[in-house]
Short mmCIF file of C-alpha atoms in Angstrom, two decimals:
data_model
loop_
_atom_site.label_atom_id
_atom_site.label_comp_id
_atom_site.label_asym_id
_atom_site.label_seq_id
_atom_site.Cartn_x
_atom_site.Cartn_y
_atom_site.Cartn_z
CA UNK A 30 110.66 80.63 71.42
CA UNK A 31 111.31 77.80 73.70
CA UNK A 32 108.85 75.28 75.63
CA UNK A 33 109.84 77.62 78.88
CA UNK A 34 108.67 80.92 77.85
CA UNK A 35 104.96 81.98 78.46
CA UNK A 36 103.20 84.75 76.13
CA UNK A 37 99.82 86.25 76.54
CA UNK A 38 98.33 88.13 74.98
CA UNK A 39 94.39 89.30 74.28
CA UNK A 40 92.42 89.45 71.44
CA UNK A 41 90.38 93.02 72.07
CA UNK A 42 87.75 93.12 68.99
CA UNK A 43 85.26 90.37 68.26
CA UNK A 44 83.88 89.31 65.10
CA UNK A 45 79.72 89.57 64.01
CA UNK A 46 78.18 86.16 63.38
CA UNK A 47 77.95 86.40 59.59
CA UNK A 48 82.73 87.18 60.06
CA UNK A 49 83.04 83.94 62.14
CA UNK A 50 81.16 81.77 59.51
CA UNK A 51 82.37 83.36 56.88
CA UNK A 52 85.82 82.56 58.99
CA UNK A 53 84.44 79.04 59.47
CA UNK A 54 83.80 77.95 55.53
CA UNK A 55 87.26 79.34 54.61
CA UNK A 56 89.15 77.43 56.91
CA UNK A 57 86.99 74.15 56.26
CA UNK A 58 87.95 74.12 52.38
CA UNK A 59 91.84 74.85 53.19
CA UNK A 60 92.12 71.69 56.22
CA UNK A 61 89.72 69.57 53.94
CA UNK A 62 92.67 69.66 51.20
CA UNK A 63 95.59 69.27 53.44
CA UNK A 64 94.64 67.53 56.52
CA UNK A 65 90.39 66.02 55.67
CA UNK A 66 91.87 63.34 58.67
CA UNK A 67 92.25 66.33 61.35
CA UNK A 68 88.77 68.52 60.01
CA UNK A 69 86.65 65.26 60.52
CA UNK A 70 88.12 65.17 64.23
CA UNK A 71 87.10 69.07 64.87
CA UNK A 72 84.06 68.58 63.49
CA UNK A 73 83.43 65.95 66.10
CA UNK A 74 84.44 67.58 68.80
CA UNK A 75 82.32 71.20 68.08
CA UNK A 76 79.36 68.52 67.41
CA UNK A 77 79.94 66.85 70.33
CA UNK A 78 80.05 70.39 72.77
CA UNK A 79 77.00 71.18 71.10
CA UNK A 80 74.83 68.03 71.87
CA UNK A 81 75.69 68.46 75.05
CA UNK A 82 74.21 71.96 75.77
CA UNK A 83 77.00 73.53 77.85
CA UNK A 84 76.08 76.78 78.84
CA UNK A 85 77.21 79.85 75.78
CA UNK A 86 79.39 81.52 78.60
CA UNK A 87 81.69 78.46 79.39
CA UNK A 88 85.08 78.49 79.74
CA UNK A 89 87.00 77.04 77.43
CA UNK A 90 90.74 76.10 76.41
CA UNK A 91 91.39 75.12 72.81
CA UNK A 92 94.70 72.70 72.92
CA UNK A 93 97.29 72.66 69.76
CA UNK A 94 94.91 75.41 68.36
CA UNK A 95 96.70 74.96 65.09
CA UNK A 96 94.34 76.80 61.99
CA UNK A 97 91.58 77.84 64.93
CA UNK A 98 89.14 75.75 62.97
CA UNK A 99 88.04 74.28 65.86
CA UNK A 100 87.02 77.81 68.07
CA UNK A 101 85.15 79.10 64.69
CA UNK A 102 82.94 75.99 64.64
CA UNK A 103 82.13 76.42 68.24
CA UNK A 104 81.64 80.62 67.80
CA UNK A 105 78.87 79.40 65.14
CA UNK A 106 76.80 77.45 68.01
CA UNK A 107 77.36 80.81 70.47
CA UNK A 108 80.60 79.97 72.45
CA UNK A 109 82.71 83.00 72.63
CA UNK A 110 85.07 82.76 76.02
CA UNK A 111 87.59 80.74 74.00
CA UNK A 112 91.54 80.79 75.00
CA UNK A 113 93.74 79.05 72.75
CA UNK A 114 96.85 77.42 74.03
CA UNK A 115 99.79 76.23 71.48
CA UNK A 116 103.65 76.55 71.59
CA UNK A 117 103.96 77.27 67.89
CA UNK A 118 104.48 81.05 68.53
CA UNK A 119 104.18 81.54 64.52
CA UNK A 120 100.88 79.60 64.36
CA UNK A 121 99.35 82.01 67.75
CA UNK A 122 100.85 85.22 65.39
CA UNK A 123 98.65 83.95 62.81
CA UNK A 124 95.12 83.31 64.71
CA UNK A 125 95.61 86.43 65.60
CA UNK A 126 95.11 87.78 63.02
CA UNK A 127 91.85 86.13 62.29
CA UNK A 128 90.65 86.79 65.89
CA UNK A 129 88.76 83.65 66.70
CA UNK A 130 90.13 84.29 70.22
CA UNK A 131 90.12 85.77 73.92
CA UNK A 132 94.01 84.95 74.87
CA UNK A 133 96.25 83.43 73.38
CA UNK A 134 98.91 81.70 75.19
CA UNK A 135 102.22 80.09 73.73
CA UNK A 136 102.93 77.62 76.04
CA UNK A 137 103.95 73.73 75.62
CA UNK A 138 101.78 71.28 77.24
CA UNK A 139 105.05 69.34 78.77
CA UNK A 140 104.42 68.42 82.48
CA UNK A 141 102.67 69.07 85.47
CA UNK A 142 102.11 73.42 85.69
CA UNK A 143 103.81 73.43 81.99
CA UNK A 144 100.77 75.52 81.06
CA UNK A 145 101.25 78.23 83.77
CA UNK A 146 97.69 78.53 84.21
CA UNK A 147 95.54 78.14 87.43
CA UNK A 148 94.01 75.01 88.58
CA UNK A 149 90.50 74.81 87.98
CA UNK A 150 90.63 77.56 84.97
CA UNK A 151 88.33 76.28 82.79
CA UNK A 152 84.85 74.89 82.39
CA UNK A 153 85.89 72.76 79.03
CA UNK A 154 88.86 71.86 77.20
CA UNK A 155 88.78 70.64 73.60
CA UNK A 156 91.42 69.20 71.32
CA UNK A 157 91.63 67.64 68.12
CA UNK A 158 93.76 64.93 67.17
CA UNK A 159 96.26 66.95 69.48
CA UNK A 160 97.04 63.95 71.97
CA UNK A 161 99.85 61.48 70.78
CA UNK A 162 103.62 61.33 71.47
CA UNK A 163 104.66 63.40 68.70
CA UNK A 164 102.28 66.19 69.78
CA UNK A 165 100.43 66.26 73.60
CA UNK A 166 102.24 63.02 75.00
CA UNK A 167 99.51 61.10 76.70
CA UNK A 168 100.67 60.98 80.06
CA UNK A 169 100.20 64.90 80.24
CA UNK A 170 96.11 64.41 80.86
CA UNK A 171 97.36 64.92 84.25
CA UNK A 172 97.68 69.12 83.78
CA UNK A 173 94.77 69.18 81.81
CA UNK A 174 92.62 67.59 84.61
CA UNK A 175 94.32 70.26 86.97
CA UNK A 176 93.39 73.18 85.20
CA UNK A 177 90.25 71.90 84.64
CA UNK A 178 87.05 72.49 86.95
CA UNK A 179 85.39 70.29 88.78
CA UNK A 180 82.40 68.47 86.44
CA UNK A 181 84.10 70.08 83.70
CA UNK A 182 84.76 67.75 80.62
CA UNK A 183 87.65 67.28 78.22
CA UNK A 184 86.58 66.63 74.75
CA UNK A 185 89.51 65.27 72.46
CA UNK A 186 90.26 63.25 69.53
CA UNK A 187 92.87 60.52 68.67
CA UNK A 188 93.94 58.80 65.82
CA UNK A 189 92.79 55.39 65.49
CA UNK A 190 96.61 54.24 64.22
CA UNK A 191 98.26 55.83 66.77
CA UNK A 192 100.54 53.33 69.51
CA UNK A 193 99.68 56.15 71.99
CA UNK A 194 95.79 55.24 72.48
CA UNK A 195 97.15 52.19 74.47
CA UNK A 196 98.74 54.03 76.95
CA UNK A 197 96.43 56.93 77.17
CA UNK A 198 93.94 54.32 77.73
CA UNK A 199 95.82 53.04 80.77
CA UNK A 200 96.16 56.53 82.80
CA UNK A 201 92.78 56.83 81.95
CA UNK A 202 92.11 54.04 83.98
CA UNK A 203 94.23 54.53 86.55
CA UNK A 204 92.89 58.62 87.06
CA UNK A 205 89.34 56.41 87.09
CA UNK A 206 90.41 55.05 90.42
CA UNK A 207 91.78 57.84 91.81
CA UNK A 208 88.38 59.29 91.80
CA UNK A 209 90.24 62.09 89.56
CA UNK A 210 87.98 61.96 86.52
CA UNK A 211 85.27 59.43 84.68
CA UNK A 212 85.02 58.73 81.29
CA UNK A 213 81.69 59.58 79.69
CA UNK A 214 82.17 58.58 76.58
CA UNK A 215 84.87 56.43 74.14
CA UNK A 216 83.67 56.03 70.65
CA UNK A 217 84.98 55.28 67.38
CA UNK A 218 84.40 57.82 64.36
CA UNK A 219 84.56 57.31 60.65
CA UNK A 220 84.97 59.27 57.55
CA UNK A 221 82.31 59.68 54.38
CA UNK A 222 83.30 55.90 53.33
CA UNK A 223 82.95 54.35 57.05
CA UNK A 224 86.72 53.95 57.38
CA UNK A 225 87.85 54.43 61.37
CA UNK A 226 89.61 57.59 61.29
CA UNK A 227 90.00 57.97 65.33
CA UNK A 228 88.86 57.73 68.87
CA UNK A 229 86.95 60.24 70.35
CA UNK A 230 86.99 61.11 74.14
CA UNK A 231 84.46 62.98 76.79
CA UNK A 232 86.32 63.23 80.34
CA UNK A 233 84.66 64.61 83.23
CA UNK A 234 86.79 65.78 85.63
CA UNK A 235 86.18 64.58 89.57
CA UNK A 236 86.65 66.79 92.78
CA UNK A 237 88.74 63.77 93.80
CA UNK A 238 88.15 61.67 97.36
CA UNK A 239 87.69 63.58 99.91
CA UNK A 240 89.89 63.53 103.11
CA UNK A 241 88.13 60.51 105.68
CA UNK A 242 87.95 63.59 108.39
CA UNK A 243 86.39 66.00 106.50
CA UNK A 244 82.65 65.09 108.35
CA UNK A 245 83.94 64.75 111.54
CA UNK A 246 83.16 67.42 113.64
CA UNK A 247 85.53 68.99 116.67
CA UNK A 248 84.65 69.23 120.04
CA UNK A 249 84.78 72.06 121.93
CA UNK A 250 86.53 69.52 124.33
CA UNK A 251 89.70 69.99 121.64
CA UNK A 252 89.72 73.41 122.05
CA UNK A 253 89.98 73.44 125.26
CA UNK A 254 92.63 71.04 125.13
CA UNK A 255 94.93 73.26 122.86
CA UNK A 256 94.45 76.04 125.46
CA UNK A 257 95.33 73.77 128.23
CA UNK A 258 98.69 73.36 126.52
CA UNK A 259 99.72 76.47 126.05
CA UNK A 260 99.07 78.41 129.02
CA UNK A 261 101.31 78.63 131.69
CA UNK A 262 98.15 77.88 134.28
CA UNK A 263 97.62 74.73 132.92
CA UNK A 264 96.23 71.65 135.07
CA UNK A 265 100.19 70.37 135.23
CA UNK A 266 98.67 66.59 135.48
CA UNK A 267 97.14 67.19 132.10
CA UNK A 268 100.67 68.52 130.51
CA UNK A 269 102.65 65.34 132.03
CA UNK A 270 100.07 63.28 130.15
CA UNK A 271 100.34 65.02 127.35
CA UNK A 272 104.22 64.62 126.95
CA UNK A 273 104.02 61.03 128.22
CA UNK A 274 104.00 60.34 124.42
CA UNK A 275 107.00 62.38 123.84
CA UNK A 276 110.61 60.41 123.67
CA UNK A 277 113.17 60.33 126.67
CA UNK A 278 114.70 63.22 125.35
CA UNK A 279 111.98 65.50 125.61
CA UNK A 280 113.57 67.70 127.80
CA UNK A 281 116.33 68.21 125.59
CA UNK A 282 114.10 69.19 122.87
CA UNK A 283 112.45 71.66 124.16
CA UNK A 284 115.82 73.47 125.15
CA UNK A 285 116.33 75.97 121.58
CA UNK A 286 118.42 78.61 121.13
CA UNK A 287 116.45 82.15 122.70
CA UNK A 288 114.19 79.28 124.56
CA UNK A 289 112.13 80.02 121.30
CA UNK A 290 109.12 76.96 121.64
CA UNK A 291 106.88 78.15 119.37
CA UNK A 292 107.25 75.57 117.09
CA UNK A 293 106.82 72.78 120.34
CA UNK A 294 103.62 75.01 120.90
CA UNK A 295 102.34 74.43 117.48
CA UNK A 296 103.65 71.00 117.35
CA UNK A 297 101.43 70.02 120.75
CA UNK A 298 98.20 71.25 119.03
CA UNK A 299 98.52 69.23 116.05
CA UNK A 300 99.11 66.10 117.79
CA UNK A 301 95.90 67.15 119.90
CA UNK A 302 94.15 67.21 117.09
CA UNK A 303 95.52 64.43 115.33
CA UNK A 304 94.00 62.37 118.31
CA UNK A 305 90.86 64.07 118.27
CA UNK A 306 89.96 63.27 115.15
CA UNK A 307 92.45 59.47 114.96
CA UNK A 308 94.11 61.36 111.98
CA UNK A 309 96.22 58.69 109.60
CA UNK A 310 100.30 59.18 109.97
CA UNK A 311 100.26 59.07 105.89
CA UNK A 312 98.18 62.53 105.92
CA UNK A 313 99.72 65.31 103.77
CA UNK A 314 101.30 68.21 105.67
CA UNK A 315 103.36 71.41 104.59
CA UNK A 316 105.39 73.66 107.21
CA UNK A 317 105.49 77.16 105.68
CA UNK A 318 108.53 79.40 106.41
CA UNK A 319 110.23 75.66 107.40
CA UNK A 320 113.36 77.20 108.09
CA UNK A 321 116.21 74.69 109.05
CA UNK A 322 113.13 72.35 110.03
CA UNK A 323 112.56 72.98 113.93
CA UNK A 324 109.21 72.33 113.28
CA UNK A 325 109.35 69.44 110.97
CA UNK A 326 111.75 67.30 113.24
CA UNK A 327 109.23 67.03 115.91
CA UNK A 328 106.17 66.49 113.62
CA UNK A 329 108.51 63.38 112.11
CA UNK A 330 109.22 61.95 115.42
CA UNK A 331 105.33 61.33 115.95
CA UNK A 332 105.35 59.06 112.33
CA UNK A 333 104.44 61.47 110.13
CA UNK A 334 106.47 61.69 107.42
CA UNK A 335 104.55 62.88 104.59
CA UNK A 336 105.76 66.90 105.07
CA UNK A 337 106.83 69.09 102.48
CA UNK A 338 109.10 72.31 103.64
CA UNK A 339 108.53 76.13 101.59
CA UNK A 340 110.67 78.92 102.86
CA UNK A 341 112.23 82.01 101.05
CA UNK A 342 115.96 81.25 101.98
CA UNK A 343 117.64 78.24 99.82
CA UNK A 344 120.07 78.95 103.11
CA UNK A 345 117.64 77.24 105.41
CA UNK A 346 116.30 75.08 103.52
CA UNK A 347 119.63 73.25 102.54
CA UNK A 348 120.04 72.98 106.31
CA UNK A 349 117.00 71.06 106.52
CA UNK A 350 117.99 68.51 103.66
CA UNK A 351 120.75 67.63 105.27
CA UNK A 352 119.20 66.54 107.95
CA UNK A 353 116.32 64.45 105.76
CA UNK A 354 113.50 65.52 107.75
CA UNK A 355 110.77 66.58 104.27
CA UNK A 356 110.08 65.02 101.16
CA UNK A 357 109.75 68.28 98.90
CA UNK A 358 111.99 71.68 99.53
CA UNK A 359 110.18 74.71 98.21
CA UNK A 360 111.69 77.49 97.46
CA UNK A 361 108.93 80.37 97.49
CA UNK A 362 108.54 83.61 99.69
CA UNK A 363 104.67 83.57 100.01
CA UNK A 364 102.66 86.47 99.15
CA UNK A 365 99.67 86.51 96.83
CA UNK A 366 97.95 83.96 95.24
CA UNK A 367 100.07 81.89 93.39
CA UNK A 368 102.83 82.68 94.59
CA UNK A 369 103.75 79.16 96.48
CA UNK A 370 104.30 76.54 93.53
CA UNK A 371 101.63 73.95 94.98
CA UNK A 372 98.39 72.84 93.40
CA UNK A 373 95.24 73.80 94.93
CA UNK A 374 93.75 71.50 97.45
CA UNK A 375 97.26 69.59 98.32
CA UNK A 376 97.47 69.49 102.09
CA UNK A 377 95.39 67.92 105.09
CA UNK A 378 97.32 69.92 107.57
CA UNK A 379 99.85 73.12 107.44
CA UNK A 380 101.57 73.77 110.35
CA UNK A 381 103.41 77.52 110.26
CA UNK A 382 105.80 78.83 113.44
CA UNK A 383 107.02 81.89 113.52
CA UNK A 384 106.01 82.78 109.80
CA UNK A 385 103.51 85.76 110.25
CA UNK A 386 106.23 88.52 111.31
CA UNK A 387 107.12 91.78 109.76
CA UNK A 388 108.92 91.01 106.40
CA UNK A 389 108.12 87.37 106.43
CA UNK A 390 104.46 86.74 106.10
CA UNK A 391 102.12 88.90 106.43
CA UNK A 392 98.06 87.97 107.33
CA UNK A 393 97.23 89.05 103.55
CA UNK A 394 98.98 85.55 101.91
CA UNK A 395 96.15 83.87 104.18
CA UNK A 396 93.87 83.24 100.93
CA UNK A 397 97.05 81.94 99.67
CA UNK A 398 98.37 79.67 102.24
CA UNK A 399 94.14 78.66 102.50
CA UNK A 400 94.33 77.28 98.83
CA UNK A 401 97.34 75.09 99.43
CA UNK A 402 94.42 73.42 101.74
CA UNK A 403 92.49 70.65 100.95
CA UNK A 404 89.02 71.34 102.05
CA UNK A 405 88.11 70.05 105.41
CA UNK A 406 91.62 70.27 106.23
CA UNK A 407 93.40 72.45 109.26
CA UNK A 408 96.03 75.48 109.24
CA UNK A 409 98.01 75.86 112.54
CA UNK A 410 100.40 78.42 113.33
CA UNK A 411 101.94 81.06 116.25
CA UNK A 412 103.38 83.38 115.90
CA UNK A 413 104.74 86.20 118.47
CA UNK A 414 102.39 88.57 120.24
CA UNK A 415 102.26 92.28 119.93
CA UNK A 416 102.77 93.08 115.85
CA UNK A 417 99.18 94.37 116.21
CA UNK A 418 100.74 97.47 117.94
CA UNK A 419 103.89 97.74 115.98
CA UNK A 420 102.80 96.56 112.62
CA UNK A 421 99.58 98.03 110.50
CA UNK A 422 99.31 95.18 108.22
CA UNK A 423 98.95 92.96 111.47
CA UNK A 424 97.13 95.32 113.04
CA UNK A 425 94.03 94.35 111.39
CA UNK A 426 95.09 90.09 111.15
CA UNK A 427 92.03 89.50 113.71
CA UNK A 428 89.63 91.74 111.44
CA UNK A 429 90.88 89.68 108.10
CA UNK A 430 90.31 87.02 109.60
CA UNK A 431 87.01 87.38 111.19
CA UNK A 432 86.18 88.62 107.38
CA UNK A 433 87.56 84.91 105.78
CA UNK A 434 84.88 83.56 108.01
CA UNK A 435 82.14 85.50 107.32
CA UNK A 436 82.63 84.76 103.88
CA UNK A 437 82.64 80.91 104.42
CA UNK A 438 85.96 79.87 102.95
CA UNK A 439 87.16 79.52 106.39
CA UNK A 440 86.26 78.56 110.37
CA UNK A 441 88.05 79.90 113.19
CA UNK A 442 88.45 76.07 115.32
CA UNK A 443 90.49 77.97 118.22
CA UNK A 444 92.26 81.02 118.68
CA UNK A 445 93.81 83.39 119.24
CA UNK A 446 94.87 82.33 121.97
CA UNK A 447 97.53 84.37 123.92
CA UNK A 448 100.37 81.91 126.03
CA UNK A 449 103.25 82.76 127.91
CA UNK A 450 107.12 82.62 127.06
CA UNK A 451 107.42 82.18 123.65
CA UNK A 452 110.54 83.60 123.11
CA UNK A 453 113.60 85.73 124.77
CA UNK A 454 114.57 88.54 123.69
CA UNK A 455 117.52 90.74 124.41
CA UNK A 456 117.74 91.67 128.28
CA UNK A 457 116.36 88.09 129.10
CA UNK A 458 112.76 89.64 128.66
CA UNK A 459 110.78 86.46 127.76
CA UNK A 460 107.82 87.93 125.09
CA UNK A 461 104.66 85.87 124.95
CA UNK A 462 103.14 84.16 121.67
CA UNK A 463 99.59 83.40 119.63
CA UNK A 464 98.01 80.66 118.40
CA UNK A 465 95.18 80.19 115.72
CA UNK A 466 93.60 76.93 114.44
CA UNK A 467 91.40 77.55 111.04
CA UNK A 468 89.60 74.84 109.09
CA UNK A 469 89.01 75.72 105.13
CA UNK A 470 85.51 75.09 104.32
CA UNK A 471 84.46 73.06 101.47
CA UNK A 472 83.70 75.81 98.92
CA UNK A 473 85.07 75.66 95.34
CA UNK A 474 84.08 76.59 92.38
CA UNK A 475 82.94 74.10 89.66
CA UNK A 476 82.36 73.86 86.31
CA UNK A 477 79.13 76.49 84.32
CA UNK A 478 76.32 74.27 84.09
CA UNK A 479 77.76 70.97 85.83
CA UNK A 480 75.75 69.28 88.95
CA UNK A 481 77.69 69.07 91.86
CA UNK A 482 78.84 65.25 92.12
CA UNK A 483 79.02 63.88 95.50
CA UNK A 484 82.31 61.65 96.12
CA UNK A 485 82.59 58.41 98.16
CA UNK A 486 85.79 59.12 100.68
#
């Protein structure tokens, strides 16, 4: 076993009430002689889940599961959803045995994604005495937050002698400001004779501040705009103003190989819309199927220089790093969900040119590419026209997404709109390209039972 490999595997019987407390009372008397220290901190934390009346059917994620004391304790008040996470493979073999579980899953809690598990899993995580730097190093709060549902809470234990409460202390602070989490509660606990024994912990997890544009609304005057810029009967006063911001060497740059502009196309829109809503140059942006960075070049001419590059050849994208233009290089061929390493809600904008093709990208990674979004926040993309009449799975790309709409996690802002010379193709025939502008809605799930908290920006 090493701190790389991921097993899961599901527990497929449960256990009658009269089992789990007969479970329970065993595994009390065996920690009470060999570790009294670590039963007095489980027993805090199952108290402590109980007081609070947290829904039966939570969701929750037992940490350095070690004996599975803690998930019997919790069974007794009615919790049953429990996965157990640990990277002692020989200590999972064992609670499997007993079956206090849904899943286990051997994985080290080393890092940001070390647990391989989706953001905004589960409704409650609980660990006892788990968090120190011989164990869960402090500074790893970070992933649990992550996987962790909004108004979802984080009950743990610390010892009171441990050099680690200082510093766990401190990121706990610092998430504070982000807006990334509050803490509820920091108490003391003691054993029979009043002697501190540890610190215990309740964390609430935050949605986090929301992007400063996310109330403004767009004009229909921005539309309008975008379609001004890409078709060929355009007011031509309106397109000299528009590239009056461009550099003296304008010209040049719009001269590519195949007199391919789609990426100038999708660059235009997304400074139209930075001015339409006075977006910040420090926004986060992503260009999906980045290539050698067409794309990215002219976004970091305008200041921006927050952008992040994910394509599915290393090729290209070690053409791009030479040339400096992103701060991350993603290596990821985009599919379903999950399939691009990025955390939920990470980008204001994502720009996309020439992605959606046949064999690339196909309209079906949308929900995807949609979750890399922060809410609020804008995908932009074109892509060449006609696939819908030589390609089935584009066939339809209107219809999906017409469908993302109608189930709110997305608005169509413009498109599609159809423009003129895209590209060339052999025998000089110059084919014409599409544009689409969605916004992702603010919908995401949050934690069973927890009041939706409203953020300051």
């Amino acid at each position: 076993h090493t701190r790389s490999t991921r097993k899961k595997f599901r527990m497929p019987t449960s256990m009658t009430a009269d089992q789990v407390a007969s479970q329970l009372r065993t595994l009390k008397l065996d920690l009470k002689e060999k570790r009294p220290d670590l039963l007095l901190g489980t027993e805090k934390v199952s108290k402590e889940v109980h007081k609070l009346e947290l829904p039966v059917h939570s969701e929750i994620l037992d940490v350095g599961a070690g004996t599975g004391v803690l998930s019997a304790s919790l069974q007794t008040h009615g919790y049953t959803n429990i996965d157990a996470l640990d990277e002692d493979l020989s200590a999972l073999t064992q609670l499997s045995a007993l079956r206090l579980y849904r899943n286990l899953i051997c994985r080290g809690l080393t890092g940001l994604n070390s647990t391989g598990l989706r953001e905004d899993t589960y409704d409650v995580i609980v660990t006892s005495c788990g968090i120190s730097s011989h164990s869960i190093n402090p500074t790893n709060i970070t992933e649990l937050l992550r996987i962790l549902k909004p108004g979802g809470f984080l009950f743990f234990t610390m010892y009171s002698t441990s050099v680690d409460v200082g510093l766990f202390d401190v990121n706990l602070s610092a998430f504070e400001k982000e807006g990334k989490c509050e803490v509820i509660r920091k108490e003391r606990f003691l054993d029979s004779g009043a002697i501190p024994v540890g610190d215990f912990y309740i964390v609430r997890s935050l949605p986090g501040h929301l992007p400063s544009y996310l109330n403004k609304p767009v004009s229909k005057a921005l539309e309008e705009a975008v379609t001004d810029i890409l078709v060929d009967t355009s007011d031509p006063a309106t397109r000299e103003k528009f590239y009056d911001s461009w550099s003296e060497k304008y010209e040049e740059d719009l001269v590519v190989i195949g007199h391919y502009t789609g990426h100038m196309k999708c660059v235009e829109a997304f400074l139209k819309l930075v001015n339409e809503l006075n977006l910040s140059h420090t926004i986060q942006i992503i260009d999906i199927a980045a290539g050698t960075g067409l794309l990215g070049a002219e976004v970091l001419k305008h200041g921006f220089e927050n952008i992040d590059a994910v394509d599915s050849s290393l090729g290209m994208l070690a053409q791009a790093r030479k040339q400096g233009i992103y701060k991350n290089y993603i290596h990821a061929t985009i599919d379903k969900l999950g399939s691009m390493p990025v955390n939920n809600d990470t980008y204001d904008v994502i720009l996309m040119s020439n992605g959606f093709a046949p064999g690339q990208i196909y309209p079906s990674s949308l929900p995807e590419i949609l979750r890399a979004l922060r809410p609020g926040g804008y995908l932009l993309w074109t892509m060449k026209d006609g696939y819908q009449t030589t390609s089935q799975r584009f066939a339809m790309m209107d219809q999906y997404i017409a469908d993302l709409v109608r189930q709110g996690s997305t608005s169509l802002v413009v498109g599609p709109v159809v423009f003129q010379k895209y590209m060339q193709e052999p025998g000089d025939k110059m084919v014409p390209g599409r544009f689409y502008m969605l916004r992702k809605n603010m919908e995401r799930e949050w934690a069973t039972g927890s009041p939706k908290l409203t953020r300051k920006n």
